[in-house]
């Protein structure tokens, strides 16, 4: 159990280090694709935020390219802790989509009450 806790801390650290690239790219993509993907042009704020959270992990692809080109040395820190590159990226994608999934559940609960 201790190993999972320590790994989770490193996964969070790696995920946060990717947000600087992923969030602006996801934000830009979501607004570029907003008219094409939203069914209702008079969508509420929950739909727009959900749309943004859905496209943020797509920005992680650009972040992966950026890290592979300019920051290859950052992986050595995680290798020394026994965490592979694939494990880092899978955990990062799962964390990003988990925030979208949690927001979707909250949105459905909110809409069912109001």
PDB file of C-alpha atoms in Angstrom:
ATOM      1  CA  UNK A   1       0.000   0.000   0.000  1.00  0.00           C
ATOM      2  CA  UNK A   2       2.852   2.362   0.755  1.00  0.00           C
ATOM      3  CA  UNK A   3       4.214   1.853  -2.747  1.00  0.00           C
ATOM      4  CA  UNK A   4       0.867   2.887  -4.288  1.00  0.00           C
ATOM      5  CA  UNK A   5       0.767   6.030  -2.140  1.00  0.00           C
ATOM      6  CA  UNK A   6       4.269   7.057  -3.125  1.00  0.00           C
ATOM      7  CA  UNK A   7       3.589   6.297  -6.793  1.00  0.00           C
ATOM      8  CA  UNK A   8       0.378   8.309  -6.637  1.00  0.00           C
ATOM      9  CA  UNK A   9       2.313  11.325  -5.384  1.00  0.00           C
ATOM     10  CA  UNK A  10       4.659  11.078  -8.359  1.00  0.00           C
ATOM     11  CA  UNK A  11       1.752  10.577 -10.767  1.00  0.00           C
ATOM     12  CA  UNK A  12       0.133  13.772  -9.428  1.00  0.00           C
ATOM     13  CA  UNK A  13       3.440  15.613  -9.712  1.00  0.00           C
ATOM     14  CA  UNK A  14       3.880  14.507 -13.328  1.00  0.00           C
ATOM     15  CA  UNK A  15       0.241  15.325 -14.147  1.00  0.00           C
ATOM     16  CA  UNK A  16       0.609  18.839 -12.734  1.00  0.00           C
ATOM     17  CA  UNK A  17       3.799  19.367 -14.716  1.00  0.00           C
ATOM     18  CA  UNK A  18       1.866  18.707 -17.926  1.00  0.00           C
ATOM     19  CA  UNK A  19      -0.995  21.079 -17.233  1.00  0.00           C
ATOM     20  CA  UNK A  20       0.981  24.101 -18.435  1.00  0.00           C
ATOM     21  CA  UNK A  21       0.790  22.811 -22.005  1.00  0.00           C
ATOM     22  CA  UNK A  22      -2.341  20.650 -21.853  1.00  0.00           C
ATOM     23  CA  UNK A  23      -4.746  23.266 -20.502  1.00  0.00           C
ATOM     24  CA  UNK A  24      -4.068  26.003 -23.108  1.00  0.00           C
ATOM     25  CA  UNK A  25      -4.125  23.491 -25.971  1.00  0.00           C
ATOM     26  CA  UNK A  26      -7.305  21.857 -24.650  1.00  0.00           C
ATOM     27  CA  UNK A  27      -8.877  25.269 -24.104  1.00  0.00           C
ATOM     28  CA  UNK A  28      -8.040  26.320 -27.660  1.00  0.00           C
ATOM     29  CA  UNK A  29      -9.291  23.082 -29.184  1.00  0.00           C
ATOM     30  CA  UNK A  30     -12.501  23.167 -27.200  1.00  0.00           C
ATOM     31  CA  UNK A  31     -13.343  26.661 -28.406  1.00  0.00           C
ATOM     32  CA  UNK A  32     -12.409  25.853 -31.985  1.00  0.00           C
ATOM     33  CA  UNK A  33     -14.609  22.756 -31.959  1.00  0.00           C
ATOM     34  CA  UNK A  34     -17.360  24.172 -29.740  1.00  0.00           C
ATOM     35  CA  UNK A  35     -19.776  25.068 -32.578  1.00  0.00           C
ATOM     36  CA  UNK A  36     -19.299  21.652 -34.174  1.00  0.00           C
ATOM     37  CA  UNK A  37     -19.747  19.456 -31.130  1.00  0.00           C
ATOM     38  CA  UNK A  38     -22.386  21.093 -28.941  1.00  0.00           C
ATOM     39  CA  UNK A  39     -25.896  20.020 -29.887  1.00  0.00           C
ATOM     40  CA  UNK A  40     -27.604  23.077 -28.461  1.00  0.00           C
ATOM     41  CA  UNK A  41     -26.267  26.526 -29.369  1.00  0.00           C
ATOM     42  CA  UNK A  42     -27.841  27.867 -26.149  1.00  0.00           C
ATOM     43  CA  UNK A  43     -25.865  25.465 -23.969  1.00  0.00           C
ATOM     44  CA  UNK A  44     -25.497  26.107 -20.275  1.00  0.00           C
ATOM     45  CA  UNK A  45     -22.203  26.697 -18.507  1.00  0.00           C
ATOM     46  CA  UNK A  46     -22.013  23.053 -17.382  1.00  0.00           C
ATOM     47  CA  UNK A  47     -21.950  21.836 -20.982  1.00  0.00           C
ATOM     48  CA  UNK A  48     -19.210  24.272 -21.914  1.00  0.00           C
ATOM     49  CA  UNK A  49     -17.049  23.329 -18.905  1.00  0.00           C
ATOM     50  CA  UNK A  50     -17.616  19.646 -19.607  1.00  0.00           C
ATOM     51  CA  UNK A  51     -16.589  20.235 -23.222  1.00  0.00           C
ATOM     52  CA  UNK A  52     -13.402  21.952 -22.051  1.00  0.00           C
ATOM     53  CA  UNK A  53     -12.561  19.174 -19.564  1.00  0.00           C
ATOM     54  CA  UNK A  54     -13.124  16.570 -22.274  1.00  0.00           C
ATOM     55  CA  UNK A  55     -10.578  18.171 -24.623  1.00  0.00           C
ATOM     56  CA  UNK A  56      -7.923  18.915 -22.000  1.00  0.00           C
ATOM     57  CA  UNK A  57      -6.487  15.369 -22.195  1.00  0.00           C
ATOM     58  CA  UNK A  58      -6.075  15.893 -25.935  1.00  0.00           C
ATOM     59  CA  UNK A  59      -3.677  18.667 -24.978  1.00  0.00           C
ATOM     60  CA  UNK A  60      -1.662  16.020 -23.162  1.00  0.00           C
ATOM     61  CA  UNK A  61      -0.611  14.684 -26.570  1.00  0.00           C
ATOM     62  CA  UNK A  62       0.985  18.025 -27.315  1.00  0.00           C
ATOM     63  CA  UNK A  63       2.510  18.036 -23.867  1.00  0.00           C
ATOM     64  CA  UNK A  64       3.965  14.575 -24.527  1.00  0.00           C
ATOM     65  CA  UNK A  65       5.552  15.832 -27.742  1.00  0.00           C
ATOM     66  CA  UNK A  66       6.956  18.846 -25.924  1.00  0.00           C
ATOM     67  CA  UNK A  67       8.403  16.722 -23.123  1.00  0.00           C
ATOM     68  CA  UNK A  68       9.902  14.196 -25.534  1.00  0.00           C
ATOM     69  CA  UNK A  69      11.668  16.928 -27.489  1.00  0.00           C
ATOM     70  CA  UNK A  70      12.772  19.435 -24.883  1.00  0.00           C
ATOM     71  CA  UNK A  71      12.700  17.787 -21.444  1.00  0.00           C
ATOM     72  CA  UNK A  72      13.948  14.232 -21.840  1.00  0.00           C
ATOM     73  CA  UNK A  73      16.039  14.469 -18.679  1.00  0.00           C
ATOM     74  CA  UNK A  74      12.945  14.811 -16.487  1.00  0.00           C
ATOM     75  CA  UNK A  75      12.159  11.130 -16.884  1.00  0.00           C
ATOM     76  CA  UNK A  76      15.317  10.047 -15.065  1.00  0.00           C
ATOM     77  CA  UNK A  77      13.879  11.300 -11.791  1.00  0.00           C
ATOM     78  CA  UNK A  78      10.894   8.971 -12.206  1.00  0.00           C
ATOM     79  CA  UNK A  79      13.051   6.070 -13.453  1.00  0.00           C
ATOM     80  CA  UNK A  80      15.044   6.258 -10.217  1.00  0.00           C
ATOM     81  CA  UNK A  81      11.791   5.847  -8.311  1.00  0.00           C
ATOM     82  CA  UNK A  82      10.859   2.761 -10.376  1.00  0.00           C
ATOM     83  CA  UNK A  83       8.153   4.432 -12.451  1.00  0.00           C
ATOM     84  CA  UNK A  84       8.214   3.869 -16.204  1.00  0.00           C
ATOM     85  CA  UNK A  85       7.378   6.424 -18.870  1.00  0.00           C
ATOM     86  CA  UNK A  86       4.292   4.483 -19.987  1.00  0.00           C
ATOM     87  CA  UNK A  87       3.018   4.300 -16.409  1.00  0.00           C
ATOM     88  CA  UNK A  88       3.399   8.065 -16.097  1.00  0.00           C
ATOM     89  CA  UNK A  89       1.438   8.815 -19.256  1.00  0.00           C
ATOM     90  CA  UNK A  90      -1.319   6.294 -18.549  1.00  0.00           C
ATOM     91  CA  UNK A  91      -1.782   7.665 -15.039  1.00  0.00           C
ATOM     92  CA  UNK A  92      -1.824  11.201 -16.429  1.00  0.00           C
ATOM     93  CA  UNK A  93      -4.569  10.338 -18.919  1.00  0.00           C
ATOM     94  CA  UNK A  94      -6.577   8.532 -16.258  1.00  0.00           C
ATOM     95  CA  UNK A  95      -6.316  11.478 -13.879  1.00  0.00           C
ATOM     96  CA  UNK A  96      -7.396  13.914 -16.577  1.00  0.00           C
ATOM     97  CA  UNK A  97     -10.382  11.876 -17.667  1.00  0.00           C
ATOM     98  CA  UNK A  98     -11.350  11.159 -14.057  1.00  0.00           C
ATOM     99  CA  UNK A  99     -11.873  14.894 -13.473  1.00  0.00           C
ATOM    100  CA  UNK A 100     -14.091  15.021 -16.557  1.00  0.00           C
ATOM    101  CA  UNK A 101     -16.027  11.952 -15.379  1.00  0.00           C
ATOM    102  CA  UNK A 102     -16.555  13.356 -11.876  1.00  0.00           C
ATOM    103  CA  UNK A 103     -17.729  16.642 -13.363  1.00  0.00           C
ATOM    104  CA  UNK A 104     -20.187  14.747 -15.595  1.00  0.00           C
ATOM    105  CA  UNK A 105     -21.650  12.975 -12.568  1.00  0.00           C
ATOM    106  CA  UNK A 106     -22.018  16.260 -10.678  1.00  0.00           C
ATOM    107  CA  UNK A 107     -23.606  17.825 -13.751  1.00  0.00           C
ATOM    108  CA  UNK A 108     -26.172  15.012 -14.059  1.00  0.00           C
ATOM    109  CA  UNK A 109     -27.034  15.256 -10.369  1.00  0.00           C
ATOM    110  CA  UNK A 110     -27.374  19.026 -10.629  1.00  0.00           C
ATOM    111  CA  UNK A 111     -29.625  18.811 -13.694  1.00  0.00           C
ATOM    112  CA  UNK A 112     -31.832  16.142 -12.109  1.00  0.00           C
ATOM    113  CA  UNK A 113     -32.570  18.442  -9.161  1.00  0.00           C
ATOM    114  CA  UNK A 114     -33.104  21.627 -11.148  1.00  0.00           C
TER     115      UNK A 114
END
